[in-house]
mmCIF file of C-alpha atoms in Angstrom:
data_model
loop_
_atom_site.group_PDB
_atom_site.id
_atom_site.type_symbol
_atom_site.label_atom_id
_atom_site.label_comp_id
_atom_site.label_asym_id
_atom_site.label_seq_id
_atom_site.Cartn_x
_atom_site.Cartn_y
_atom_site.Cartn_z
ATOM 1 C CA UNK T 16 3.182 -27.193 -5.182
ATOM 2 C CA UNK T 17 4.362 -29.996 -7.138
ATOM 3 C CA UNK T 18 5.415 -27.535 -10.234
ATOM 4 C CA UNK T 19 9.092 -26.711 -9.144
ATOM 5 C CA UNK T 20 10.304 -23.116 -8.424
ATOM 6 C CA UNK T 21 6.297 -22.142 -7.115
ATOM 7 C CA UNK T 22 6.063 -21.252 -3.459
ATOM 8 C CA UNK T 23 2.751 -22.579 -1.436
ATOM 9 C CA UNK T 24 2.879 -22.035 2.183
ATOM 10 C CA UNK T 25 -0.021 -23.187 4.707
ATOM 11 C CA UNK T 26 0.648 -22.063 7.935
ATOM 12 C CA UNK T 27 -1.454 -23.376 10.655
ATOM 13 C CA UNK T 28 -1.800 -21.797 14.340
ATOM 14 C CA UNK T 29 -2.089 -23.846 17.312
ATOM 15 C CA UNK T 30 -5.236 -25.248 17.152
ATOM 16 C CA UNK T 31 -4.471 -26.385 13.250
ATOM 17 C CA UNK T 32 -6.578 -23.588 11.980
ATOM 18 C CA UNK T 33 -5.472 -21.640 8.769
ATOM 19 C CA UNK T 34 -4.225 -18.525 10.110
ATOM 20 C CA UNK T 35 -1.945 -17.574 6.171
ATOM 21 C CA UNK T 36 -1.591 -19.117 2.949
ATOM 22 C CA UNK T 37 1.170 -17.876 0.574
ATOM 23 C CA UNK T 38 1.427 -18.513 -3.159
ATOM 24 C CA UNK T 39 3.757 -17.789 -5.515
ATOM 25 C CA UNK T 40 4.251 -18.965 -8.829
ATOM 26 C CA UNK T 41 7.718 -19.236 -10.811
ATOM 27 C CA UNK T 42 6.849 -16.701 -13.357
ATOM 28 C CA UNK T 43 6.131 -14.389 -10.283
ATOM 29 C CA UNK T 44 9.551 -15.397 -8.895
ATOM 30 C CA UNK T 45 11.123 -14.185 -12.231
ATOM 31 C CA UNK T 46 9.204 -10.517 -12.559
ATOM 32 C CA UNK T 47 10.334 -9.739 -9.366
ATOM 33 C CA UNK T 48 14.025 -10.488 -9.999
ATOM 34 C CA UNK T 49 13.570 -8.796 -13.065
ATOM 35 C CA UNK T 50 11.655 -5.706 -11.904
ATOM 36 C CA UNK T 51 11.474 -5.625 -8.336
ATOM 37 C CA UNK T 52 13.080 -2.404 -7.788
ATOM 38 C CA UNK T 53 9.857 -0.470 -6.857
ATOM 39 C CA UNK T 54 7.016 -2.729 -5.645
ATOM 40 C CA UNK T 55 3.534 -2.093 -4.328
ATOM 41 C CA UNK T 56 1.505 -3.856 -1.028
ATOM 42 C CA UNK T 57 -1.499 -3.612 -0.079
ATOM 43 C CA UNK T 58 -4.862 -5.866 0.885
ATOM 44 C CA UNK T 59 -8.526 -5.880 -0.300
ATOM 45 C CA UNK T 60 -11.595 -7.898 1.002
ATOM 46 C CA UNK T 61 -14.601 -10.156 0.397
ATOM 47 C CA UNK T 62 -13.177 -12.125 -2.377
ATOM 48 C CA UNK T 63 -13.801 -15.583 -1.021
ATOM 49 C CA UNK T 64 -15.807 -17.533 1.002
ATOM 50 C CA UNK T 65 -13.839 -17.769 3.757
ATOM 51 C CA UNK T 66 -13.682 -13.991 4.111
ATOM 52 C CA UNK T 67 -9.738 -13.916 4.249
ATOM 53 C CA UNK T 68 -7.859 -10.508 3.307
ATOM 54 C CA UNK T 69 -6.094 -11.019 0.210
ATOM 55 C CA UNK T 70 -2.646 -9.242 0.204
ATOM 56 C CA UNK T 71 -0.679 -8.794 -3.101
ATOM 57 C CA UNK T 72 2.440 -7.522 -4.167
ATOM 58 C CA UNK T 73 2.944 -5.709 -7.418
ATOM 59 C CA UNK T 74 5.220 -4.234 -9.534
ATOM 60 C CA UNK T 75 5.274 -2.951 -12.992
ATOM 61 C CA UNK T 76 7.030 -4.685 -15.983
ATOM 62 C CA UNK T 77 9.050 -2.739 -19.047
ATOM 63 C CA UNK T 78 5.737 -2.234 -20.525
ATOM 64 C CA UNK T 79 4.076 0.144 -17.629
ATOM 65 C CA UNK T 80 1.894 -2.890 -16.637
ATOM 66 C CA UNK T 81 1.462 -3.785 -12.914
ATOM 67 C CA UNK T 82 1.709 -7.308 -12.620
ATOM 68 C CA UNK T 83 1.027 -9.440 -9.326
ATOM 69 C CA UNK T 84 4.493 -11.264 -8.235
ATOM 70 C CA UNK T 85 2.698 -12.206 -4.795
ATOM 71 C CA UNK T 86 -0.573 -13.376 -2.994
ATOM 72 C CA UNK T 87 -1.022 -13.470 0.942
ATOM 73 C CA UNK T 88 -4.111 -15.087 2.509
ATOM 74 C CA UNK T 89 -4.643 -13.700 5.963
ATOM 75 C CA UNK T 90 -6.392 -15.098 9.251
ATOM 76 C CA UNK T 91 -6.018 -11.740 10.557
ATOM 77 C CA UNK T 92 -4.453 -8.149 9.959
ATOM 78 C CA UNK T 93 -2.026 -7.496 12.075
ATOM 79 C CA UNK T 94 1.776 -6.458 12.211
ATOM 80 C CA UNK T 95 2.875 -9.669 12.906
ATOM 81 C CA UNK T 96 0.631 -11.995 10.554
ATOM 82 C CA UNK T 97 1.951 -9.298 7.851
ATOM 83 C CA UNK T 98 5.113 -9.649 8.569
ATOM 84 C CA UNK T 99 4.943 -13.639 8.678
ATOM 85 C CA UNK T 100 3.897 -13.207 4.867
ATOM 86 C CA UNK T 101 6.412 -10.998 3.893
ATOM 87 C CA UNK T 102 9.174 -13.205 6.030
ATOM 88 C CA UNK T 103 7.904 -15.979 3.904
ATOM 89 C CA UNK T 104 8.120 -13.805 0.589
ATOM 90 C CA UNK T 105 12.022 -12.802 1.708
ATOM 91 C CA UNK T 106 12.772 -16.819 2.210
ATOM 92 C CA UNK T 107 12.263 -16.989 -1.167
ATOM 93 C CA UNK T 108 13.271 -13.939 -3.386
ATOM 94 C CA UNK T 109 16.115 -11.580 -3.393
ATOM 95 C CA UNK T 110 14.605 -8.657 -1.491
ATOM 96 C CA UNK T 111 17.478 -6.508 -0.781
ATOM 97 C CA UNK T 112 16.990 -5.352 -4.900
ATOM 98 C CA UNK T 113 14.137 -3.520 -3.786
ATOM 99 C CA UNK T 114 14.678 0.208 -3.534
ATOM 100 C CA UNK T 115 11.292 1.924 -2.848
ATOM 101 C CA UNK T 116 7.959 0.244 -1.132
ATOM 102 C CA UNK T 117 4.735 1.869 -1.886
ATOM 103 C CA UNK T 118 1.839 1.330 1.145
ATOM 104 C CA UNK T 119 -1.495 3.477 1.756
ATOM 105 C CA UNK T 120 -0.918 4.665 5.503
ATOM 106 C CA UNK T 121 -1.853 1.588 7.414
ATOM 107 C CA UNK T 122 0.447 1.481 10.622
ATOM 108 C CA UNK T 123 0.263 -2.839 10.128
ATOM 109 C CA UNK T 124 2.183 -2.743 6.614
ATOM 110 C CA UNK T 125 4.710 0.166 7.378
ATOM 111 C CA UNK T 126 5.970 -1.873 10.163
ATOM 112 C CA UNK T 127 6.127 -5.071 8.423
ATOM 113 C CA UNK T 128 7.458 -3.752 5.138
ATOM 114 C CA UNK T 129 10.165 -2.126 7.140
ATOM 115 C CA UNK T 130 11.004 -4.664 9.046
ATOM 116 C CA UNK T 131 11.361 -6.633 5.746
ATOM 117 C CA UNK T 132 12.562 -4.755 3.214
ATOM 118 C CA UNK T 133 15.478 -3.045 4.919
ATOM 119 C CA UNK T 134 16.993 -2.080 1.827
ATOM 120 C CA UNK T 135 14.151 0.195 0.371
ATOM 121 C CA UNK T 136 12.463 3.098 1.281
ATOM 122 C CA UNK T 137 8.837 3.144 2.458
ATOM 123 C CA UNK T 138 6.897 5.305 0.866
ATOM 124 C CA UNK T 139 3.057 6.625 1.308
ATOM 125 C CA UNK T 140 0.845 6.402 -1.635
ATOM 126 C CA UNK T 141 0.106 10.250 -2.380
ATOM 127 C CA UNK T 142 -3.869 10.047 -3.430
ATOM 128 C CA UNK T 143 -3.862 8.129 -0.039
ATOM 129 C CA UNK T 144 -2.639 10.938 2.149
ATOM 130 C CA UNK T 145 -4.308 14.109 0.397
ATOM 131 C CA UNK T 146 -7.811 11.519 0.612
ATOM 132 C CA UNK T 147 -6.787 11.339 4.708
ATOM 133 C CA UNK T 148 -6.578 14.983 5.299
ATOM 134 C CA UNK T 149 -9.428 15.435 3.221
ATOM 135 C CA UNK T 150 -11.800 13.063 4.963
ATOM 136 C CA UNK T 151 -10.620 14.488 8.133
ATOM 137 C CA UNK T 152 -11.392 18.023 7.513
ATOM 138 C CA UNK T 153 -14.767 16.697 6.380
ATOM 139 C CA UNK T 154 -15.162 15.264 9.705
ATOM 140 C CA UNK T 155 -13.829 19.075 11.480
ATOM 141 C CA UNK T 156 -17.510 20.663 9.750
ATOM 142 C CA UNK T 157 -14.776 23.824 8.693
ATOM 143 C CA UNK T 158 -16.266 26.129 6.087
ATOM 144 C CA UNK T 159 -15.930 25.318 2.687
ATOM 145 C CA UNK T 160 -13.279 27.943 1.961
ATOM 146 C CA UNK T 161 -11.078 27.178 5.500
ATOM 147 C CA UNK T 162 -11.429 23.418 4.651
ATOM 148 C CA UNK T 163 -9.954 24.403 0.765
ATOM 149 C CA UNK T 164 -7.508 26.421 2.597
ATOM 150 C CA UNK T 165 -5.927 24.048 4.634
ATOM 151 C CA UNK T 166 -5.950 20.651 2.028
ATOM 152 C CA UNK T 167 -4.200 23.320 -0.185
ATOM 153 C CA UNK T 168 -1.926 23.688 2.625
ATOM 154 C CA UNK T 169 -0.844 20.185 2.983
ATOM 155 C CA UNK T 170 -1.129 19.378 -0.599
ATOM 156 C CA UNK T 171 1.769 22.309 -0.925
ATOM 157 C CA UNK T 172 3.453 20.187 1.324
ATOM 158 C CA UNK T 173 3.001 17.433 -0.552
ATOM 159 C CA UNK T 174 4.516 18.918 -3.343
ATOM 160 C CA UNK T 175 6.881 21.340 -1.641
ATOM 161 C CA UNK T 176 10.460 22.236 -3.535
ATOM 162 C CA UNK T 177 12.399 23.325 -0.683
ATOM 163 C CA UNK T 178 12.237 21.927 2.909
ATOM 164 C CA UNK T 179 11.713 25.518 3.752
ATOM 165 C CA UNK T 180 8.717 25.493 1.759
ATOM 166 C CA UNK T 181 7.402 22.189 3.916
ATOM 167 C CA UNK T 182 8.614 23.735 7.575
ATOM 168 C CA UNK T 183 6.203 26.567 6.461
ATOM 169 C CA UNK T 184 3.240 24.770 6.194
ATOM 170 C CA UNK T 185 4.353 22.637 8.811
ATOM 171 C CA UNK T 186 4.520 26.162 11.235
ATOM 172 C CA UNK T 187 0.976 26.649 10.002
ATOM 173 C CA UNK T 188 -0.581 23.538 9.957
ATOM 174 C CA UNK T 189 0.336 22.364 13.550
ATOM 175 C CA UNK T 190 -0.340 25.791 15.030
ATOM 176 C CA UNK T 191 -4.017 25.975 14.065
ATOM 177 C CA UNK T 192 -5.094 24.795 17.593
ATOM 178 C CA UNK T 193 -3.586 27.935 19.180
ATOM 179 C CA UNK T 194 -5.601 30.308 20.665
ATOM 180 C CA UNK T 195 -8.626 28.455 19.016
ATOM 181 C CA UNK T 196 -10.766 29.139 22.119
ATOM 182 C CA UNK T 197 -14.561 28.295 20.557
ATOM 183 C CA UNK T 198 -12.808 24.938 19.031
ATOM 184 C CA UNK T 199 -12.856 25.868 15.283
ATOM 185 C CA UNK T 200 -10.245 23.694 14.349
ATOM 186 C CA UNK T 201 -11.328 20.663 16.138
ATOM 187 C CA UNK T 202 -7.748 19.942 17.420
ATOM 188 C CA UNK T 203 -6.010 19.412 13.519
ATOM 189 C CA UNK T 204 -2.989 21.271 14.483
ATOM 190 C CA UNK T 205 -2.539 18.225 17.027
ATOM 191 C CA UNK T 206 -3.584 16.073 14.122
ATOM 192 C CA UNK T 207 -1.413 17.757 11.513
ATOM 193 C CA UNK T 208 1.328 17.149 14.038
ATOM 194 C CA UNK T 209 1.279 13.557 15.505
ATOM 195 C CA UNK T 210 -0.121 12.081 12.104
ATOM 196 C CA UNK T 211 1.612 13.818 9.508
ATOM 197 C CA UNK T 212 4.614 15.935 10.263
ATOM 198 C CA UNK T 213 6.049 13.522 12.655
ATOM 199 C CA UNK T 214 6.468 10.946 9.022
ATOM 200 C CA UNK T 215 7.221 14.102 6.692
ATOM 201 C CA UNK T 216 9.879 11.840 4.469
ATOM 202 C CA UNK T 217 7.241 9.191 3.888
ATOM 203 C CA UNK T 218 4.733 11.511 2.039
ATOM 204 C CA UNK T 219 6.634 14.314 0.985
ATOM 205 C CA UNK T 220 7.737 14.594 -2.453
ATOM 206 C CA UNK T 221 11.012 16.614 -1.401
ATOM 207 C CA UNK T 222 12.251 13.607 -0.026
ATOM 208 C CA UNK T 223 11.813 11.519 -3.401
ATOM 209 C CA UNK T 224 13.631 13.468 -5.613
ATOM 210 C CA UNK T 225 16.992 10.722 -5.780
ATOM 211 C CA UNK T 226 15.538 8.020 -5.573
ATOM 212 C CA UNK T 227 14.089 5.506 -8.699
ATOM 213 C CA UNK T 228 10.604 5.429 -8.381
ATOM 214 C CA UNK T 229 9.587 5.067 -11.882
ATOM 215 C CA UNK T 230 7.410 7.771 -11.779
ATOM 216 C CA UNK T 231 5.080 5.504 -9.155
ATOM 217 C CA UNK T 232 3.858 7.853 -6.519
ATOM 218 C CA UNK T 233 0.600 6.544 -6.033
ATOM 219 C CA UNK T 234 -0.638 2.317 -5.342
ATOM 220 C CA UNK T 235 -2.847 3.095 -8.239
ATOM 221 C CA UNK T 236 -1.429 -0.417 -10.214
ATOM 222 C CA UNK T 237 -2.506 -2.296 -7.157
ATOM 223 C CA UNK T 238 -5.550 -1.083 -6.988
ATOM 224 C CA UNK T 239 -6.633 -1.411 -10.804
ATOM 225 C CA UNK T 240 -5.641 -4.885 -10.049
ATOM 226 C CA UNK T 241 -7.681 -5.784 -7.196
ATOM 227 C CA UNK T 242 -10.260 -3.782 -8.738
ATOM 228 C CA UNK T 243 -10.230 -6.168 -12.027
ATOM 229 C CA UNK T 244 -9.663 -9.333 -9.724
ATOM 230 C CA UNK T 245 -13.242 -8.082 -8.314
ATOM 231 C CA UNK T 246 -14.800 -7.276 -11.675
ATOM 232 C CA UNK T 247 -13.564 -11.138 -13.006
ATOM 233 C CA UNK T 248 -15.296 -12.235 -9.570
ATOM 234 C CA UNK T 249 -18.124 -10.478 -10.597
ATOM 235 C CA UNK T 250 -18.615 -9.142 -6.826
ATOM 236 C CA UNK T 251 -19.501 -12.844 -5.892
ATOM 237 C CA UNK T 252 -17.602 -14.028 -2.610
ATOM 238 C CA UNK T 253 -16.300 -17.928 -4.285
ATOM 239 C CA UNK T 254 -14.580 -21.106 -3.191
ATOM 240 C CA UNK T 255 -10.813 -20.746 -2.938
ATOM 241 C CA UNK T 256 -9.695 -22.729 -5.120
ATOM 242 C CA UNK T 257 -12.046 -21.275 -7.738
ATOM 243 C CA UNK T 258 -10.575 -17.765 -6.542
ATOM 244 C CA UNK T 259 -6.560 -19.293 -7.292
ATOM 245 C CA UNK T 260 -8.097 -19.927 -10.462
ATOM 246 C CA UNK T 261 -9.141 -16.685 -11.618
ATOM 247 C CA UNK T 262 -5.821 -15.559 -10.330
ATOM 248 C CA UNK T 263 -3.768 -17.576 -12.154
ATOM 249 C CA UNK T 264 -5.821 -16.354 -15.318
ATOM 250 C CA UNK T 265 -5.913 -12.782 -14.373
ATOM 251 C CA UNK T 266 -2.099 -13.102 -14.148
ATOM 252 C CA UNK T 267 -1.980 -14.353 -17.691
ATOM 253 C CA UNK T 268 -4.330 -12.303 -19.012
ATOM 254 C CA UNK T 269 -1.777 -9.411 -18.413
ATOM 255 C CA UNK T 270 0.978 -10.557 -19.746
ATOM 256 C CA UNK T 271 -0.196 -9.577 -23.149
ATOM 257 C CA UNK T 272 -2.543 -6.501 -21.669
#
């Protein structure tokens, strides 16, 4: 707090509990205004004592790195406690650079983000989707070949040339519950429909093709992040300020990674 250009927030609720803490260094201030064009969000768990959510924002440098610009401590998940974070992050950075936001498909974040970052496009985090319809066909008990058939389906979709191409599988997809009298399909076309083809520019590549995403499709850099933040922690739950800490040192660490 007392190094100037860092951002430390502490909001309290009511009651004076701890309900967000927001941290920012300088340095972090001056990757985003560098690269903050495309910028990934998303939370992981169990890294403190406490047991708050940590939320970060990353985005990746002229090397290919993904570095950390942002960290949100969370009481709770919701739209609004999100959305408080990312108000704070706004106060304090020049968001309306940012052209494309990259978010698994958590209903919380795309509302906040878009709230937010008015300027960008929201996008869903492709291994993220095809990993959805895939656990949810797992769940239908389909054959092995109709399940294959149908993630193929989607995953066309996905990757689709031609809006044609995508109203296609869209035809196919959301009509499987037709005339499916013994339940086969365990109502996906209904799923296919309210869950997917109702947010078709969000996952489809089509819809992608103009704008800068620097090839980031995926929240892959967020994830190796959290996923060395974790392997620095050792899977040990710590004290916060021991977990700012390894933060601050993961953040230097990969500036020469």
């Amino acid at each position: 707090r007392e190094r100037p250009g860092n951002v430390v927030k502490i909001v309290h609720d009511e009651d004076n509990e701890v309900v967000q803490i927001f941290i920012q260094s300088q340095e972090q201030r001056e990757l985003f205004k560098k690269f903050g064009e495309v910028v990934e969000i998303d939370g992981t768990y169990k890294v403190d004592k406490a047991g708050m959510p940590l939320y970060t924002i990353v985005i990746e440098d002229n090397f290919g790195i993904g570095q950390p610009i942002c960290y949100m401590f969370l009481r709770e998940e919701t739209t609004a406690s999100i959305f408080a974070g990312l108000e704070i992050f706004a106060k304090h950075n020049d968001v309306s650079k940012t052209k494309v936001v990259l978010t698994d498909k958590d209903c919380k974040e795309m509302n906040a983000v878009e709230r937010i970052f008015t300027s960008a496009s929201l996008k869903l985090c492709l291994f993220h989707a095809l990993a959805a319809v895939d656990k949810r066909l797992v769940q239908a008990k389909l054959s092995r070949n109709l399940r294959e058939e149908i993630y193929q389906q989607f995953k066309e979709a996905v990757y689709a040339g031609s809006e044609e191409k995508i109203k296609e599988v869209e035809e196919y997809l959301c009509g499987l519950d037709e005339d499916d009298d013994d339940g086969t399909y365990d109502g996906l076309g209904h799923y296919f429909e309210t869950n997917w083809f109702n947010i078709t520019e969000y996952w489809a590549v089509f819809y992608r093709r103009t704008l800068f995403m620097m090839d980031n499709h995926t929240t892959n850099r967020i994830e190796r992040y959290h996923s060395t933040l974790k392997k620095n922690l050792r899977n040990r739950q710590v004290r916060f300020p021991e977990l700012i800490q390894v933060l601050l040192d993961i953040s230097q660490m990969r500036e020469f990674d």
